[in-house]
Rosetta silent file (secondary structure, phi, psi, omega in degrees, C-alpha in Angstrom):
SEQUENCE: MNSANISPILSLGHNIIQLQGIDNKQLSEDIIENKHISLDHNYEETVLPDTVESKKLRNMIHDEIMKINKYFKPFDWWAHILEPGQSTMYHSHEKHGYRDGIAWVYYVTYPENSGDTVLIVDALKRKLQLPIKPLVGNLLLFPTHVPHLVKRNVSEETRISVSGNHFPDNEKLDEFFKEIYEGRSNYFYYVGAYNN
SCORE:     score description
SCORE:     0.000 S_00000001
   1 L     0.000  137.923  174.830   11.692   14.291    8.781 S_00000001
   2 L   -81.063  112.265 -175.699   11.637   15.358   12.366 S_00000001
   3 H   -74.576  -15.028 -176.986   13.286   18.716   12.613 S_00000001
   4 H   -73.182   -5.911  179.786   13.502   18.386   16.397 S_00000001
   5 H   -99.768   -4.571 -179.475   16.457   15.912   15.851 S_00000001
   6 L   -76.333  132.832  177.342   18.594   18.440   13.829 S_00000001
   7 L  -133.246  154.334  167.821   21.600   19.610   15.598 S_00000001
   8 L   -51.413  132.171  176.712   24.549   21.744   14.579 S_00000001
   9 L   -84.738  -36.215 -175.885   27.731   20.104   13.133 S_00000001
  10 L  -131.777  134.157  178.223   29.814   23.138   14.055 S_00000001
  11 L  -133.897  104.876 -178.626   28.972   25.704   16.743 S_00000001
  12 L  -127.364  150.050  175.541   31.104   29.020   17.173 S_00000001
  13 L  -128.331  157.866  168.029   29.489   32.242   18.238 S_00000001
  14 L  -137.203  164.387 -175.630   30.097   35.895   17.914 S_00000001
  15 E  -140.403  142.582  171.738   28.265   38.792   19.517 S_00000001
  16 E  -123.645  125.137 -173.528   27.710   42.493   18.508 S_00000001
  17 E  -124.985  127.149  173.342   26.933   44.815   21.372 S_00000001
  18 E   -85.692  115.573 -177.617   26.195   48.575   20.935 S_00000001
  19 L   -89.815  139.547  175.885   28.080   50.563   23.498 S_00000001
  20 L  -115.593  151.780  172.492   26.727   53.944   24.646 S_00000001
  21 L    94.986   12.609  174.475   28.445   56.776   26.312 S_00000001
  22 L  -105.929  136.738  179.489   31.785   56.851   24.548 S_00000001
  23 L   -84.121   88.674 -170.830   32.785   60.082   22.784 S_00000001
  24 H   -69.472  -19.429  178.893   33.993   58.501   19.548 S_00000001
  25 H   -71.111  -62.656 -178.808   34.954   61.921   17.937 S_00000001
  26 H   -53.951  -41.448  174.591   37.273   62.503   20.802 S_00000001
  27 H   -63.065  -38.596  178.694   38.559   59.040   20.829 S_00000001
  28 H   -67.963  -45.818  168.337   39.343   59.128   17.097 S_00000001
  29 H   -48.561  -40.584  179.524   41.192   62.414   17.684 S_00000001
  30 H   -69.724  -42.428 -172.975   43.294   60.838   20.426 S_00000001
  31 H   -69.903  -41.377 -176.851   44.222   57.815   18.327 S_00000001
  32 H   -62.301  -42.858 -174.098   45.096   60.042   15.254 S_00000001
  33 H   -58.166  -32.855  179.879   47.150   62.307   17.423 S_00000001
  34 L  -106.635   24.348 -175.959   49.219   59.228   18.437 S_00000001
  35 L   -69.778   -9.722 -179.348   49.267   57.392   15.201 S_00000001
  36 L   -79.962   -6.352  173.333   53.020   57.861   14.885 S_00000001
  37 L   -97.568   80.958 -175.352   53.489   55.279   17.731 S_00000001
  38 E   -88.216  158.875  176.852   53.162   52.151   15.928 S_00000001
  39 L   -99.191  170.885 -167.973   53.392   48.689   17.321 S_00000001
  40 L   -74.232  -19.732 -179.788   55.550   45.857   16.111 S_00000001
  41 L   -47.840  -81.163 -170.617   52.511   43.954   14.696 S_00000001
  42 L  -144.633  154.312 -174.127   51.419   45.404   11.582 S_00000001
  43 L   -63.678  -17.619 -177.531   51.796   48.928    9.858 S_00000001
  44 L   -81.340  -15.334 -165.854   48.005   49.586   10.581 S_00000001
  45 E  -102.898  129.604  178.934   48.321   49.034   14.283 S_00000001
  46 E  -126.752  178.463  177.974   49.230   51.793   16.756 S_00000001
  47 L   -79.788  147.033  174.950   49.156   52.216   20.569 S_00000001
  48 L   -90.122  114.927 -177.352   46.015   53.051   22.093 S_00000001
  49 L   -60.426  151.982  178.401   46.714   56.191   24.051 S_00000001
  50 L   -84.883   90.153 -174.821   45.824   56.307   27.723 S_00000001
  51 L  -128.274  173.749  173.544   43.033   58.944   27.638 S_00000001
  52 H   -61.337  -40.706  175.364   39.731   59.416   29.373 S_00000001
  53 H   -64.995  -47.498  179.950   37.846   57.877   26.438 S_00000001
  54 H   -66.121  -39.552  176.531   40.059   54.988   26.009 S_00000001
  55 H   -64.256  -41.802  171.996   40.012   54.139   29.595 S_00000001
  56 H   -56.681  -46.318  179.016   36.205   54.429   29.569 S_00000001
  57 H   -63.027  -50.033 -174.104   35.978   52.212   26.491 S_00000001
  58 H   -62.545  -36.347 -179.556   38.434   49.561   27.853 S_00000001
  59 H   -72.858  -32.837  175.009   36.431   49.370   31.140 S_00000001
  60 H   -67.476  -35.217 -177.353   33.055   49.006   29.297 S_00000001
  61 H   -73.705  -39.543  174.975   34.527   46.227   27.157 S_00000001
  62 H   -56.815  -42.454  179.406   35.939   44.477   30.221 S_00000001
  63 H   -62.256  -43.501  172.380   32.584   44.613   31.849 S_00000001
  64 H   -62.228  -37.644 -170.961   30.883   43.038   28.724 S_00000001
  65 H   -75.701  -34.690 -177.862   33.563   40.217   28.701 S_00000001
  66 H   -63.344  -30.352  172.635   33.064   39.610   32.497 S_00000001
  67 L   -51.430  -33.036 -174.862   29.336   38.760   31.493 S_00000001
  68 L   -77.615  -54.620  172.557   30.799   35.814   29.624 S_00000001
  69 L  -160.986  129.839 -165.967   32.992   34.620   32.465 S_00000001
  70 L   -76.815   -2.375  174.772   34.270   36.626   35.404 S_00000001
  71 L  -103.490   21.093  166.936   37.703   34.941   35.239 S_00000001
  72 E   -79.778  148.101 -172.472   38.759   36.465   31.989 S_00000001
  73 E  -134.968  136.340  176.558   41.726   38.820   32.134 S_00000001
  74 E   -60.251  138.415  177.834   42.655   41.605   29.589 S_00000001
  75 E  -109.407  -52.587  175.127   45.735   40.579   27.606 S_00000001
  76 E  -161.292  168.610  178.486   46.325   43.369   25.213 S_00000001
  77 E  -155.378  152.414  178.077   44.629   46.275   23.076 S_00000001
  78 E  -159.939  168.157  177.289   45.622   48.668   20.351 S_00000001
  79 E   -89.728  150.039 -176.427   44.267   51.158   17.816 S_00000001
  80 E  -136.591  106.491  179.437   43.767   50.049   14.251 S_00000001
  81 E  -100.467  110.234 -178.561   44.032   52.727   11.628 S_00000001
  82 E  -111.046  106.945  178.706   42.986   51.723    7.999 S_00000001
  83 L   -72.083  159.482  173.909   43.936   54.366    5.460 S_00000001
  84 L   -56.391  145.104  172.977   42.121   54.504    1.990 S_00000001
  85 L    87.982  -24.074 -175.190   43.575   51.558   -0.104 S_00000001
  86 L   -81.989  158.415  177.579   44.676   49.578    2.950 S_00000001
  87 L  -142.321  179.998  173.328   43.328   46.193    4.195 S_00000001
  88 E  -127.254  133.109 -176.621   44.340   43.717    6.916 S_00000001
  89 E   -75.114  158.958  175.570   45.530   40.313    6.090 S_00000001
  90 E   -43.772  126.362  171.223   44.071   36.852    7.267 S_00000001
  91 E  -167.030  170.868  178.000   45.228   36.287   10.887 S_00000001
  92 L  -131.352  172.758 -179.747   43.944   35.024   14.297 S_00000001
  93 L  -116.753   27.426  172.717   44.654   36.231   17.801 S_00000001
  94 L   -61.226  150.971  177.773   45.739   32.972   19.458 S_00000001
  95 L  -133.237  136.450  178.092   48.510   33.273   21.951 S_00000001
  96 L   -64.140  125.141 -177.071   50.866   30.452   22.950 S_00000001
  97 L    96.382   -0.580 -174.377   50.240   29.379   26.574 S_00000001
  98 L  -127.770  141.923  169.770   46.657   30.678   26.801 S_00000001
  99 L   -66.259  172.472  176.253   43.424   28.839   26.386 S_00000001
 100 L   -49.278  127.007 -178.755   40.826   30.026   23.812 S_00000001
 101 L  -118.374 -165.062  178.927   39.961   33.621   24.612 S_00000001
 102 E  -118.620  122.815  171.721   37.586   36.322   23.287 S_00000001
 103 E   -91.914  160.356 -178.443   38.995   38.791   20.703 S_00000001
 104 E  -153.240  154.211 -179.660   37.167   42.019   20.243 S_00000001
 105 E  -137.902  129.054  171.132   36.911   45.049   17.863 S_00000001
 106 E  -120.959  134.565 -172.629   35.238   48.200   18.705 S_00000001
 107 E   -90.947  105.609 -178.441   34.307   50.490   15.816 S_00000001
 108 E   -82.095  -46.037  174.982   35.366   54.294   16.440 S_00000001
 109 E  -141.515  143.842  172.415   34.727   55.392   12.877 S_00000001
 110 L  -150.419   87.297  175.685   33.399   53.773    9.845 S_00000001
 111 L   -64.701  143.199 -176.586   33.096   55.651    6.604 S_00000001
 112 L   -52.117  140.189  178.965   30.964   53.710    4.127 S_00000001
 113 L    63.372   30.000 -178.695   32.980   51.045    2.222 S_00000001
 114 L  -100.874   15.617  173.619   36.088   51.477    4.444 S_00000001
 115 L   117.994  105.555  168.608   36.359   47.780    5.179 S_00000001
 116 L   -77.783  149.500  172.433   34.050   45.066    6.637 S_00000001
 117 E   -78.155  127.642  170.414   35.502   42.625    9.205 S_00000001
 118 E  -114.535  117.153  171.925   35.300   39.031    7.787 S_00000001
 119 E   -82.051  130.130 -166.893   35.223   36.125   10.123 S_00000001
 120 E  -124.592  123.530  177.414   36.628   32.942    8.486 S_00000001
 121 E  -129.195  126.211  172.434   36.187   29.287    9.578 S_00000001
 122 E   -86.298  117.259 -175.917   37.655   26.295    7.819 S_00000001
 123 E  -158.400  132.708  177.568   35.212   23.453    8.054 S_00000001
 124 L    57.092   47.278 -178.124   34.019   20.478    6.147 S_00000001
 125 L    59.222   25.827 -178.192   36.381   21.184    3.323 S_00000001
 126 E  -133.325  149.713  169.469   34.948   24.655    2.949 S_00000001
 127 E   -99.042  101.691 -175.700   36.031   28.165    3.943 S_00000001
 128 E   -94.462  127.699 -175.545   32.951   29.658    5.562 S_00000001
 129 E  -120.519  137.592  177.313   33.129   33.532    5.634 S_00000001
 130 E  -121.734  102.378 -172.169   30.857   35.774    7.731 S_00000001
 131 E   -80.451  145.422  172.551   31.260   39.412    6.763 S_00000001
 132 E  -125.182  121.813 -179.757   30.386   41.838    9.660 S_00000001
 133 L   -78.772  113.622 -177.925   29.317   45.307    8.609 S_00000001
 134 L   -71.358  153.955 -176.036   30.731   47.738   11.154 S_00000001
 135 L  -141.162  129.163  179.004   28.618   50.309   12.804 S_00000001
 136 L   -57.567  134.543 -177.199   30.193   53.092   14.924 S_00000001
 137 L    96.309  -17.347 -179.273   29.747   52.254   18.666 S_00000001
 138 E   -74.499  141.704  175.897   29.484   48.526   17.921 S_00000001
 139 E  -114.728  113.947  176.167   31.653   45.993   19.901 S_00000001
 140 E   -95.710  140.116  174.401   32.228   42.705   18.136 S_00000001
 141 E  -117.176  142.573 -174.045   33.165   39.797   20.246 S_00000001
 142 E  -167.928  151.478  179.497   34.478   36.394   18.726 S_00000001
 143 E   -58.561  139.349 -176.785   36.798   33.562   19.623 S_00000001
 144 L   -66.448  -15.538  174.453   40.534   34.309   19.448 S_00000001
 145 L   -86.879   -3.296 -176.924   41.235   31.257   17.264 S_00000001
 146 L   -86.564  126.230  174.991   38.789   32.232   14.500 S_00000001
 147 L   -68.608  146.110  176.023   40.757   33.685   11.603 S_00000001
 148 E  -153.520  166.128  171.747   39.600   37.121   10.126 S_00000001
 149 E  -147.343  174.001 -177.075   40.600   39.872    7.969 S_00000001
 150 E  -118.469  118.791 -176.522   39.569   43.433    7.078 S_00000001
 151 L   -59.899  163.613  178.189   38.471   44.020    3.436 S_00000001
 152 L   -61.262  144.252  173.468   40.223   46.928    1.656 S_00000001
 153 L   -76.565  104.912  176.429   39.209   50.533    2.501 S_00000001
 154 L  -103.278   16.597  175.523   37.737   51.771   -0.837 S_00000001
 155 L   -90.090  179.394  169.345   36.474   54.917    0.775 S_00000001
 156 L  -108.919   24.738 -179.962   38.522   58.221    0.786 S_00000001
 157 L  -125.093  172.166  174.406   38.435   58.429    4.547 S_00000001
 158 L   -86.772  138.202  171.080   40.183   56.748    7.458 S_00000001
 159 E  -105.208  133.199 -174.568   38.593   53.819    9.283 S_00000001
 160 E  -133.874  131.925  177.661   39.538   53.598   12.980 S_00000001
 161 E  -137.428  167.218  177.006   38.745   50.715   15.363 S_00000001
 162 E  -127.028  137.779 -179.283   40.271   49.556   18.671 S_00000001
 163 E  -130.253  158.324  176.799   40.996   45.763   19.080 S_00000001
 164 E  -169.095 -171.909  176.872   42.128   43.516   21.836 S_00000001
 165 E  -139.021  145.013  165.942   41.975   40.083   23.657 S_00000001
 166 E  -121.257  135.901 -177.525   40.889   38.750   26.842 S_00000001
 167 E  -123.587  157.355  165.138   42.119   35.229   27.890 S_00000001
 168 E   -59.642  138.960  178.435   41.110   32.994   30.989 S_00000001
 169 L   -71.771  120.857 -168.776   43.393   33.934   33.816 S_00000001
 170 L   -72.429  -11.779  173.333   45.799   31.006   33.846 S_00000001
 171 L   -82.396  -17.429 -173.271   46.130   31.454   37.711 S_00000001
 172 L  -129.266   34.145 -174.804   42.404   30.905   38.145 S_00000001
 173 H   -61.519  -38.575  175.245   41.612   28.183   35.651 S_00000001
 174 H   -49.516  -50.294 -174.223   39.751   26.061   38.254 S_00000001
 175 H   -68.874  -33.922 -177.424   37.324   28.902   39.003 S_00000001
 176 H   -61.002  -49.473 -179.789   36.988   29.803   35.309 S_00000001
 177 H   -70.924  -25.839  171.323   35.807   26.166   34.456 S_00000001
 178 H   -56.396  -53.325 -178.214   33.703   26.096   37.681 S_00000001
 179 H   -51.187  -47.696 -173.644   31.712   29.036   36.301 S_00000001
 180 H   -64.830  -56.380 -177.090   31.218   27.204   33.069 S_00000001
 181 H   -57.637  -32.034  177.000   30.166   23.779   34.668 S_00000001
 182 L   -92.968   10.613  178.495   27.825   25.293   37.142 S_00000001
 183 L    76.937   19.574 -178.856   26.079   27.178   34.345 S_00000001
 184 L   -99.788    8.284 -174.155   27.153   30.692   35.042 S_00000001
 185 L  -142.429  134.951  177.469   29.140   31.211   31.831 S_00000001
 186 L  -103.866   39.468 -179.872   28.332   31.096   28.172 S_00000001
 187 H   -59.633  -47.193 -178.781   32.024   30.582   27.246 S_00000001
 188 H   -68.262  -17.690  174.889   31.280   27.607   24.813 S_00000001
 189 H   -58.146  -35.062 -176.761   28.783   29.698   22.926 S_00000001
 190 H   -87.695  -55.842 -171.950   31.812   31.702   21.621 S_00000001
 191 H   -82.178  -11.763  179.570   34.658   29.161   21.462 S_00000001
 192 L    86.425  153.933  178.631   32.541   26.062   20.590 S_00000001
 193 L  -102.373  114.774  178.514   32.208   22.894   22.575 S_00000001
 194 L  -151.738  164.589  174.003   34.951   20.444   21.924 S_00000001
 195 L   -99.237  146.769  178.192   37.591   18.502   23.992 S_00000001
 196 L  -133.951    0.000    0.000   41.013   19.798   23.863 S_00000001
């Protein structure tokens, strides 16, 4: 058999980037101090406070996503606090009216056994699961349409992350796709190559 003729049936990407220069201890204190300001989504999601460290983090994440395609636009972000015994249910970050985007998670704290992130893809009558072991300072990027969950926190400590989404700027879609077709964007590495 000629292995040069083998090609993938399914192609979706994720990336893990170690970010430097964030004071995670200060960021976790800022988040815990504001944990009473919850969002409407889920019990474990709270507002990301507007602090020096959170601004620095958002800017660094935005810079990384601009490397994929400079016509991405931040959509939302929040803090995710997982207390002992809690988990996060199966969900995706798709948004009506937006093309496939990039979801992201930044790990502020990760006590051992406090909940791995699991990316899940239904394909070929199988549910393919990719567990991601968090590491403090890591930024996980993946397609917004990929379902995922967070396993139960079986530690005795709190796990803190920051999550969000970037989507193609709807007002600059021509420029967005020009970046791809002229070879300056690796967008399809993340979202997969298919016709929509």
